[in-house]
PDB file of C-alpha atoms in Angstrom:
ATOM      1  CA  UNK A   1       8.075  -7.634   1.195  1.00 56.00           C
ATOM      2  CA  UNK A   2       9.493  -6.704  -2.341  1.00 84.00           C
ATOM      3  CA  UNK A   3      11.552  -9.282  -3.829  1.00 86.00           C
ATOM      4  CA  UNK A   4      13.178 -10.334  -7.025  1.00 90.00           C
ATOM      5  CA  UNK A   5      15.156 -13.595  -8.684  1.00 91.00           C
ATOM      6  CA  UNK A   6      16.525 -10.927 -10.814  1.00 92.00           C
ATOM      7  CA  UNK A   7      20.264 -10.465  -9.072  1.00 93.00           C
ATOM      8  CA  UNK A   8      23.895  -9.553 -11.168  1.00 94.00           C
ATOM      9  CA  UNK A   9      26.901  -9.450  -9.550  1.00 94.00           C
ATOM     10  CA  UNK A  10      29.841  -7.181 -10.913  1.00 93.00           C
ATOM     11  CA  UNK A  11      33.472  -8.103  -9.943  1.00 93.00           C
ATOM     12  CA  UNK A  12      35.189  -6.822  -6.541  1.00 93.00           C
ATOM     13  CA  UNK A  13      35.998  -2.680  -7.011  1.00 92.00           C
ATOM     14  CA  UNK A  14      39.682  -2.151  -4.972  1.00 90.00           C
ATOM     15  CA  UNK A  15      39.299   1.247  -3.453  1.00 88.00           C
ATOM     16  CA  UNK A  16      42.777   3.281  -3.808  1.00 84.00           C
ATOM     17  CA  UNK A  17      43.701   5.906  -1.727  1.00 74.00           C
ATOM     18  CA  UNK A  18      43.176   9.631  -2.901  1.00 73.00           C
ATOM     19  CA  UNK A  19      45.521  11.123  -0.207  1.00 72.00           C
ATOM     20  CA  UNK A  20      47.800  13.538  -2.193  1.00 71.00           C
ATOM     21  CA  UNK A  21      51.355  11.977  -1.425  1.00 68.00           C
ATOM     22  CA  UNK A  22      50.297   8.685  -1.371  1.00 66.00           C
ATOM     23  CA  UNK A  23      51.003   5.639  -3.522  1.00 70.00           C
ATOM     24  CA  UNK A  24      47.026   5.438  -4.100  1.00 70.00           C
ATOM     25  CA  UNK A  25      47.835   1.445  -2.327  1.00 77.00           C
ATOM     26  CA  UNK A  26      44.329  -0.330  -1.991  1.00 74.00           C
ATOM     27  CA  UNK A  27      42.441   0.280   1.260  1.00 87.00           C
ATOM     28  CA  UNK A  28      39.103  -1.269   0.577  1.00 91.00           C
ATOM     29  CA  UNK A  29      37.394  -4.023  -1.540  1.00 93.00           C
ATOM     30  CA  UNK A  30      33.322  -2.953  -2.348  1.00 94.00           C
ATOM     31  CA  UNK A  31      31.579  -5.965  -3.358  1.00 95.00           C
ATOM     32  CA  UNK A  32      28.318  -4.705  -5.922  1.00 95.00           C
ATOM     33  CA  UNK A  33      25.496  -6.358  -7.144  1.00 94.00           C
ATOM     34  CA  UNK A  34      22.059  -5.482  -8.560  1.00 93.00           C
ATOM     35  CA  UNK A  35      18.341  -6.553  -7.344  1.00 92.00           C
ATOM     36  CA  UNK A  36      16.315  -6.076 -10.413  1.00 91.00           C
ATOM     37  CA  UNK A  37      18.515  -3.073 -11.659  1.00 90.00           C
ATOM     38  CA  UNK A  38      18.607  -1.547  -8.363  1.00 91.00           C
ATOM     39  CA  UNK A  39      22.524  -0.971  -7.591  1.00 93.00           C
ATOM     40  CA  UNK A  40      23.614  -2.545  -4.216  1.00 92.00           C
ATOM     41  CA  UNK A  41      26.730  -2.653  -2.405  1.00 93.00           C
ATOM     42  CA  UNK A  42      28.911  -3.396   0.667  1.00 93.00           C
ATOM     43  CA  UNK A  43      32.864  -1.998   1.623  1.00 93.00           C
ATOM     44  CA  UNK A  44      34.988  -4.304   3.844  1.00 93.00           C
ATOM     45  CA  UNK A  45      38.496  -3.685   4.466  1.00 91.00           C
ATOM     46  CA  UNK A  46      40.206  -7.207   3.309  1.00 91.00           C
ATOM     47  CA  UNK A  47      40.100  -8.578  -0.329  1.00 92.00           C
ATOM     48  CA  UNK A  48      39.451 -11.696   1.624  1.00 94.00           C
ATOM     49  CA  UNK A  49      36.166 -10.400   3.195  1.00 95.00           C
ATOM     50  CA  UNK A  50      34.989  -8.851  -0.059  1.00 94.00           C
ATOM     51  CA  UNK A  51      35.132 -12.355  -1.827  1.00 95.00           C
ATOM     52  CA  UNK A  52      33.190 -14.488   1.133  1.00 95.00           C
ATOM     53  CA  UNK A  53      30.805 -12.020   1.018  1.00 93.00           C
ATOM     54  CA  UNK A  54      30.550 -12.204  -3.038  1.00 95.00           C
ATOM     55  CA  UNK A  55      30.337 -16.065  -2.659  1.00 95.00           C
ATOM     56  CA  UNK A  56      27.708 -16.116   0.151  1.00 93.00           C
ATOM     57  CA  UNK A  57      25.625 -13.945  -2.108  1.00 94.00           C
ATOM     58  CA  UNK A  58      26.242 -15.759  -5.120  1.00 94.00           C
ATOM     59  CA  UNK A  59      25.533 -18.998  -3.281  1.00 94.00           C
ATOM     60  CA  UNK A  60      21.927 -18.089  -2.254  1.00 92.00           C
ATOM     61  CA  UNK A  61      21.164 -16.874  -5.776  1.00 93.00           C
ATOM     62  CA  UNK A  62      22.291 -20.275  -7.131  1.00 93.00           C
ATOM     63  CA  UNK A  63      20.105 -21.619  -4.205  1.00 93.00           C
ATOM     64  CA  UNK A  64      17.172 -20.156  -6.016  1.00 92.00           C
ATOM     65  CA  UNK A  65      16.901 -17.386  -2.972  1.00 91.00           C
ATOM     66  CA  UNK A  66      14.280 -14.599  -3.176  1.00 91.00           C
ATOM     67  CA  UNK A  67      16.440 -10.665  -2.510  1.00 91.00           C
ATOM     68  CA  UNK A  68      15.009  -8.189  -0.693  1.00 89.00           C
ATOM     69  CA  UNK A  69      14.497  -4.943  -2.942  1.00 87.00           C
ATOM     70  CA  UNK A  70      15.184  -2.514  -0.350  1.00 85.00           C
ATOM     71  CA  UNK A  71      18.219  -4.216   1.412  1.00 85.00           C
ATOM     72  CA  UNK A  72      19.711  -6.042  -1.902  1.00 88.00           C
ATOM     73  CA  UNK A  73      19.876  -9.322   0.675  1.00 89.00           C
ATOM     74  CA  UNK A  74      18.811 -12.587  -0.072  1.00 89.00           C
ATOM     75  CA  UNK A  75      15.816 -13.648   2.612  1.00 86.00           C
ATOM     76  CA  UNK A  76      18.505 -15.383   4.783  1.00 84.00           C
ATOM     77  CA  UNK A  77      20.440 -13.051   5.729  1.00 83.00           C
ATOM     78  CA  UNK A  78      17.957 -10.273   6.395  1.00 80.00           C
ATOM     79  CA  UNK A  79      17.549  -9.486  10.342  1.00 68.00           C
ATOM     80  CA  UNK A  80      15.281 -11.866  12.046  1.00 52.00           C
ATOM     81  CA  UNK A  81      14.953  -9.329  15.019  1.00 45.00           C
ATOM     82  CA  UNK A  82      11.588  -7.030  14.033  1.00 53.00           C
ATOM     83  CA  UNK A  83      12.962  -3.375  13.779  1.00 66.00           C
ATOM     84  CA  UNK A  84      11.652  -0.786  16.316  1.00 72.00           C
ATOM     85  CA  UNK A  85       9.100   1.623  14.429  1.00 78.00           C
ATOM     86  CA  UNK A  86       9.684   5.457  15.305  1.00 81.00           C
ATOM     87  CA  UNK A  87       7.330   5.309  17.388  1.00 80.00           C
ATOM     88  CA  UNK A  88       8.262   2.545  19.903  1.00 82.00           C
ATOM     89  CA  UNK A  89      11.826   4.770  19.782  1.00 85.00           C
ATOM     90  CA  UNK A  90       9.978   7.868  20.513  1.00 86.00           C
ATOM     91  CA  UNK A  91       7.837   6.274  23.203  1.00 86.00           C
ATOM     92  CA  UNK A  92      10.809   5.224  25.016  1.00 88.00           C
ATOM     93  CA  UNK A  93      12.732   8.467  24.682  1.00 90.00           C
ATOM     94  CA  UNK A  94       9.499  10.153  26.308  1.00 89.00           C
ATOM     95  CA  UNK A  95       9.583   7.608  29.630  1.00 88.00           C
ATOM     96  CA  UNK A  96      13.236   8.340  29.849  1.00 90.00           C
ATOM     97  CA  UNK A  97      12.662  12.075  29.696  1.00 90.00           C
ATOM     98  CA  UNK A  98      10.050  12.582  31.563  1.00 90.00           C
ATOM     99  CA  UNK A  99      10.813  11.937  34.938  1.00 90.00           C
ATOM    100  CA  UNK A 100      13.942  14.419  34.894  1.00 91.00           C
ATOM    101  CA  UNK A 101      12.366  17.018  32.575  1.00 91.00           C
ATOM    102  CA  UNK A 102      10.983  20.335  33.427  1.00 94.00           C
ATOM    103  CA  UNK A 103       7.277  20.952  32.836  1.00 91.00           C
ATOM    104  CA  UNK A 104       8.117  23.500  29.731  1.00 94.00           C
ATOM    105  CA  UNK A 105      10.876  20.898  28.662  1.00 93.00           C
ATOM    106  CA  UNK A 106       7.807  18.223  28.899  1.00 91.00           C
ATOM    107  CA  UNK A 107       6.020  20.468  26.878  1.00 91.00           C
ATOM    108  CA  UNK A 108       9.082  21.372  24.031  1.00 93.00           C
ATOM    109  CA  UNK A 109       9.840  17.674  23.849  1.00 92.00           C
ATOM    110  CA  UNK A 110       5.905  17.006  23.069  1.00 90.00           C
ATOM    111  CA  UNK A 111       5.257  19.496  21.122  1.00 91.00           C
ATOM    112  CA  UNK A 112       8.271  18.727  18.811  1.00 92.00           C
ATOM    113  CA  UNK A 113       7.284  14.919  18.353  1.00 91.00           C
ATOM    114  CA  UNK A 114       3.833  15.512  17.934  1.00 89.00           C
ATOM    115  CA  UNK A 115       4.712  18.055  15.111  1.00 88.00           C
ATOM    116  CA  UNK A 116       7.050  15.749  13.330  1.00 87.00           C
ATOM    117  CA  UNK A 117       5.544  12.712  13.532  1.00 85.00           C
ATOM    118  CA  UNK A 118       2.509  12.808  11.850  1.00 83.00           C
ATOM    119  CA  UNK A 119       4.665  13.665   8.456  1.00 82.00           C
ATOM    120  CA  UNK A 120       6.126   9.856   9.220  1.00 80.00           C
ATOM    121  CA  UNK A 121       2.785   8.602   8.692  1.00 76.00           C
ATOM    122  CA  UNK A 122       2.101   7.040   5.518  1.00 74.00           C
ATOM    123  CA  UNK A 123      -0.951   8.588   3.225  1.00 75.00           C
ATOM    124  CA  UNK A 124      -3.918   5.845   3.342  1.00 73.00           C
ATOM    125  CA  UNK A 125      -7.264   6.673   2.987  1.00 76.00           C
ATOM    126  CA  UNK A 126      -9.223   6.710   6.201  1.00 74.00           C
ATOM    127  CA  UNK A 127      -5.999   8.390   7.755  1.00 75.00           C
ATOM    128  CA  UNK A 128      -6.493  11.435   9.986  1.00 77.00           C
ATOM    129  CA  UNK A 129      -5.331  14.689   8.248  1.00 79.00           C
ATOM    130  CA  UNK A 130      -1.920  16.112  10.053  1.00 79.00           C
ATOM    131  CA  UNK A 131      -3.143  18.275  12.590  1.00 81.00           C
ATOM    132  CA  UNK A 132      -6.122  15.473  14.103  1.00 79.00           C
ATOM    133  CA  UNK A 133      -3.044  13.463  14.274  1.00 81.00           C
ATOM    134  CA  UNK A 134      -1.084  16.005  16.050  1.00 84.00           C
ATOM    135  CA  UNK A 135      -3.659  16.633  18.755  1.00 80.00           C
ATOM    136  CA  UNK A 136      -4.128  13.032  19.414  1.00 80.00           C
ATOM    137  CA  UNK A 137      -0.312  12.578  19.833  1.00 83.00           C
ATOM    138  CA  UNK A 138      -0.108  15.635  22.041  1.00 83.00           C
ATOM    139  CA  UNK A 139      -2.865  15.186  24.494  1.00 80.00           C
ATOM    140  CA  UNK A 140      -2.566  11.516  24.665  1.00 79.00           C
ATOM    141  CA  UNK A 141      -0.042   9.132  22.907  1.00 80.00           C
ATOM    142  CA  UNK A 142       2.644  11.101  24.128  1.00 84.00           C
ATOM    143  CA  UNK A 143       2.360  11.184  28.027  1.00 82.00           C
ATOM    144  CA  UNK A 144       3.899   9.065  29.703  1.00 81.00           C
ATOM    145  CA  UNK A 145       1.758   5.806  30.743  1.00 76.00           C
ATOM    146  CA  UNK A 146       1.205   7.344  34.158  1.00 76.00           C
ATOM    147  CA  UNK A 147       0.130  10.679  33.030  1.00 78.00           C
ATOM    148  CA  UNK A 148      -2.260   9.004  30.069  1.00 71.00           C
ATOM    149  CA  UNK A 149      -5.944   9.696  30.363  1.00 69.00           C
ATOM    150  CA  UNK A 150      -8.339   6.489  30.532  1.00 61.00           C
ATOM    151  CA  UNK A 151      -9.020   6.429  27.137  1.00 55.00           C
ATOM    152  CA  UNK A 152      -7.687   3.400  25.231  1.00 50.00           C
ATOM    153  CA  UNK A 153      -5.803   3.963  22.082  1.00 47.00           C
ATOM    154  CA  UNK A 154      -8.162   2.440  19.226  1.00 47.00           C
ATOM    155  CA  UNK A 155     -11.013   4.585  20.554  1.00 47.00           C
ATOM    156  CA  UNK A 156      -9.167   7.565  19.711  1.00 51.00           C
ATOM    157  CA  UNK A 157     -11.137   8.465  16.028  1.00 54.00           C
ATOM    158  CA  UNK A 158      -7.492   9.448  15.254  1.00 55.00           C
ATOM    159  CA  UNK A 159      -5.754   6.594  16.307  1.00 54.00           C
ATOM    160  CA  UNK A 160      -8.060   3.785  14.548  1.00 52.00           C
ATOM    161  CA  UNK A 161      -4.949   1.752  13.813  1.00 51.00           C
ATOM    162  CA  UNK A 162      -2.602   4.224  12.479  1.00 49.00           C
ATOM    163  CA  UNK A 163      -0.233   4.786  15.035  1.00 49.00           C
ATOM    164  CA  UNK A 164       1.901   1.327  15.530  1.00 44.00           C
ATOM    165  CA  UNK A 165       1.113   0.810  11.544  1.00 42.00           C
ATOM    166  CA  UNK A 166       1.838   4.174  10.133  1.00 41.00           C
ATOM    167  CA  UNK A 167       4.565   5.336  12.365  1.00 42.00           C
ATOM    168  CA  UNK A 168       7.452   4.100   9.910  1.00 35.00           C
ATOM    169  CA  UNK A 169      11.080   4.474   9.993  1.00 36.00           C
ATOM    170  CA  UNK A 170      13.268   1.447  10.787  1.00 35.00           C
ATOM    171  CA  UNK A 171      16.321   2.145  13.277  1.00 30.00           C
ATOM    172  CA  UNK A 172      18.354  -0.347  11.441  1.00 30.00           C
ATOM    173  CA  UNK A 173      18.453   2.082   8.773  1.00 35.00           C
ATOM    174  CA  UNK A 174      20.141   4.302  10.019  1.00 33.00           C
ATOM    175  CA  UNK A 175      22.640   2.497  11.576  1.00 32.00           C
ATOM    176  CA  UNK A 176      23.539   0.068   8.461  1.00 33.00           C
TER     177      UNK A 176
END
């Protein structure tokens, strides 16, 4: 994980209204801060919220906390649940599809995955170049487990490892 000591906070920012007509009254508070000069910041709805949520921050900085580069939270407060990758999520979209899908529909849905989710795949060397990758998602990482051939996963040459490592792309991120 990326991390830094190196965390500024900047006061509270009231957000007015911009509604012609209106009296541009306050209808948000956005609390900012920076993780080593990477601008962070959060939008609640009460001034009150906005300033427990500037002190907790502050607080853990003071504590001597490490902050995540990515999120801008200190180590505490990140999510202890693991993330699903994209392809756990895909995985489970394909055994909830399958069962009700026509065979062409079987074949759209895993022909669209397989071509998209080898460009999820992080560069490494030793990877498999895009199209090895496809092939192996399309004839066997993408059936469902009743429909998979024998073969085990890290015996696949184009699986070696690189499918639950590679296949990035946090949920949470999306819905933060």
């Amino acid at each position: 994980m990326n991390a830094s000591y190196d965390v500024k906070f900047w006061d509270i920012r009231p957000n007015k209204s911009t509604k012609p007509g209106e009296n541009r009254k306050t209808i948000s508070y956005t609390v900012r801060w920076t993780v080593a000069a990477r601008e962070k910041s959060k939008t609640f709805r009460t001034s009150a919220q906005a300033k427990n949520w500037l002190s907790d921050l502050r607080q853990t900085a003071k504590k001597g906390e490490l902050f995540d580069l990515e999120t801008g939270l200190p180590q505490s407060m990140l999510k202890a649940k693991e993330a699903r990758t994209v392809y756990d999520f895909v995985r489970a979209y394909i055994d909830m599809k399958w069962p009700h899908a026509a065979a062409k529909t079987r074949d759209s849905i895993s022909d669209g995955l397989a071509t998209v989710l080898p460009a999820l795949t992080k560069d490494r060397p030793g990877r498999p170049n895009a199209e090895i990758l496809r092939t192996a998602l399309r004839k066997y990482a993408l059936l469902p487990e009743a429909k998979r051939p024998d073969v085990p996963l890290v015996r696949s040459p184009a699986f070696s490892g690189h499918v639950p490592n590679e296949l990035y792309g946090r949920l949470y991120h999306a819905t933060d």
